[in-house]
PDB file of C-alpha atoms in Angstrom:
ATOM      1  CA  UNK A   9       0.000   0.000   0.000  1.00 93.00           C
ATOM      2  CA  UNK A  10       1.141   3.359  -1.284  1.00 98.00           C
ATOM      3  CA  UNK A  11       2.087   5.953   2.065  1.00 98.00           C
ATOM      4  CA  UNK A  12       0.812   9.693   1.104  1.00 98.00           C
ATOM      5  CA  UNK A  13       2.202  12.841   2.470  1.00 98.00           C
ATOM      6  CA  UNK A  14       0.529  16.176   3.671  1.00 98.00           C
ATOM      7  CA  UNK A  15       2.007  19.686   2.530  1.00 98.00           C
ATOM      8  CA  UNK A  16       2.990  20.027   6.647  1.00 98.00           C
ATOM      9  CA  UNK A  17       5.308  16.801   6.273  1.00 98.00           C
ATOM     10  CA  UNK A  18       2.740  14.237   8.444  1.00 98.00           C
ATOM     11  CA  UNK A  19       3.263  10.746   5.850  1.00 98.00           C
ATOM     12  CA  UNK A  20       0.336   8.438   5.953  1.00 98.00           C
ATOM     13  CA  UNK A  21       1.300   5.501   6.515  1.00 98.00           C
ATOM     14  CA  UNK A  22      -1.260   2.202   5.911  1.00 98.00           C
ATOM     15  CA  UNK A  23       0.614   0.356   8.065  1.00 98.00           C
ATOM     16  CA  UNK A  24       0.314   2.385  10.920  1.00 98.00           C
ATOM     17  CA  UNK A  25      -2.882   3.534  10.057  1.00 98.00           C
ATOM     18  CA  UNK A  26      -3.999   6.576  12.427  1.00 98.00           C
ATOM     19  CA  UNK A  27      -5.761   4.508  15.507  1.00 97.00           C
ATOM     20  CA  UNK A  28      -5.394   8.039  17.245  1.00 96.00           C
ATOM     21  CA  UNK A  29      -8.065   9.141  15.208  1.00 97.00           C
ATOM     22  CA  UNK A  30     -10.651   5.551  14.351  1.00 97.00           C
ATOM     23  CA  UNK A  31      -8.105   4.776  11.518  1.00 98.00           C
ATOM     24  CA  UNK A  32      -7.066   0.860  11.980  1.00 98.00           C
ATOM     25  CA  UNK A  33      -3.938  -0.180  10.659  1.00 98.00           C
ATOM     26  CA  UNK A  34      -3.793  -1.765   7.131  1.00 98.00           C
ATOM     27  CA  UNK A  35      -6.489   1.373   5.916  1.00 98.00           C
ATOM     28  CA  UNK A  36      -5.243   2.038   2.181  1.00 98.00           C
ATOM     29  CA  UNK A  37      -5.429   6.150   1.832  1.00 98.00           C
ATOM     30  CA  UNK A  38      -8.323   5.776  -0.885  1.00 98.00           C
ATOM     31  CA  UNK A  39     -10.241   3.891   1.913  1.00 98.00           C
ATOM     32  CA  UNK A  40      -9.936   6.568   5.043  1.00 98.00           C
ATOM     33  CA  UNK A  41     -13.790   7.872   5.973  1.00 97.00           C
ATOM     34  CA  UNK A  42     -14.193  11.077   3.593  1.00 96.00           C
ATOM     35  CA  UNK A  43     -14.259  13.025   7.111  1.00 97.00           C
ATOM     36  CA  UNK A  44     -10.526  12.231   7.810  1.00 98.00           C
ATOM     37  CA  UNK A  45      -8.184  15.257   7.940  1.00 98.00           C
ATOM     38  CA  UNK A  46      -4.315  15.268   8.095  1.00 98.00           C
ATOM     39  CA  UNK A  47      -3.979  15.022  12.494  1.00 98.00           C
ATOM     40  CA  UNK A  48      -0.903  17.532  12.165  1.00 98.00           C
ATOM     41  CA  UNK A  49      -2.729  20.321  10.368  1.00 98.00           C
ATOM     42  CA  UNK A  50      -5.937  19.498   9.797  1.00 98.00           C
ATOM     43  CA  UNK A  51      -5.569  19.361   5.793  1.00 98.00           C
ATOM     44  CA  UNK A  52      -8.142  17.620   3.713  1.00 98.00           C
ATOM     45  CA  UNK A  53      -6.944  14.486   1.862  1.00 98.00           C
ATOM     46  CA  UNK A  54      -7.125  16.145  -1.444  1.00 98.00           C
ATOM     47  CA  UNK A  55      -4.527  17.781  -0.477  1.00 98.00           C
ATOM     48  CA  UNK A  56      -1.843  14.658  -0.063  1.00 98.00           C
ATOM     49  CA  UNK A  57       0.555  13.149  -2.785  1.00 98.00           C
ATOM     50  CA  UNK A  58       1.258  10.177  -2.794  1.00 98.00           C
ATOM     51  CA  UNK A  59       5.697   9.047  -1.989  1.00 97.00           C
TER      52      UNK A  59
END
């Protein structure tokens, strides 16, 4: 699964997911709730690329 970065630097990565915020580990990016925001800055995902 392809890790995506935020402008601010936070990487996304599936592995990890984002359990911090309801995000289990193993989540690909294109299947994070349409609510979730970057938890550094509070970007919206259309603003990732993908490294």
């Amino acid at each position: 699964m392809d890790k995506y970065e935020c402008p601010c630097g936070y990487v996304y990565d599936p592995e990890c997911g984002d359990p911090e915020n309801g995000v289990e580990p193993e989540t690909a990016f294109e299947d994070l709730p349409e609510d979730w925001v970057c938890p550094k800055c509070g970007a919206e995902q259309e603003y990732f690329e993908k490294v």
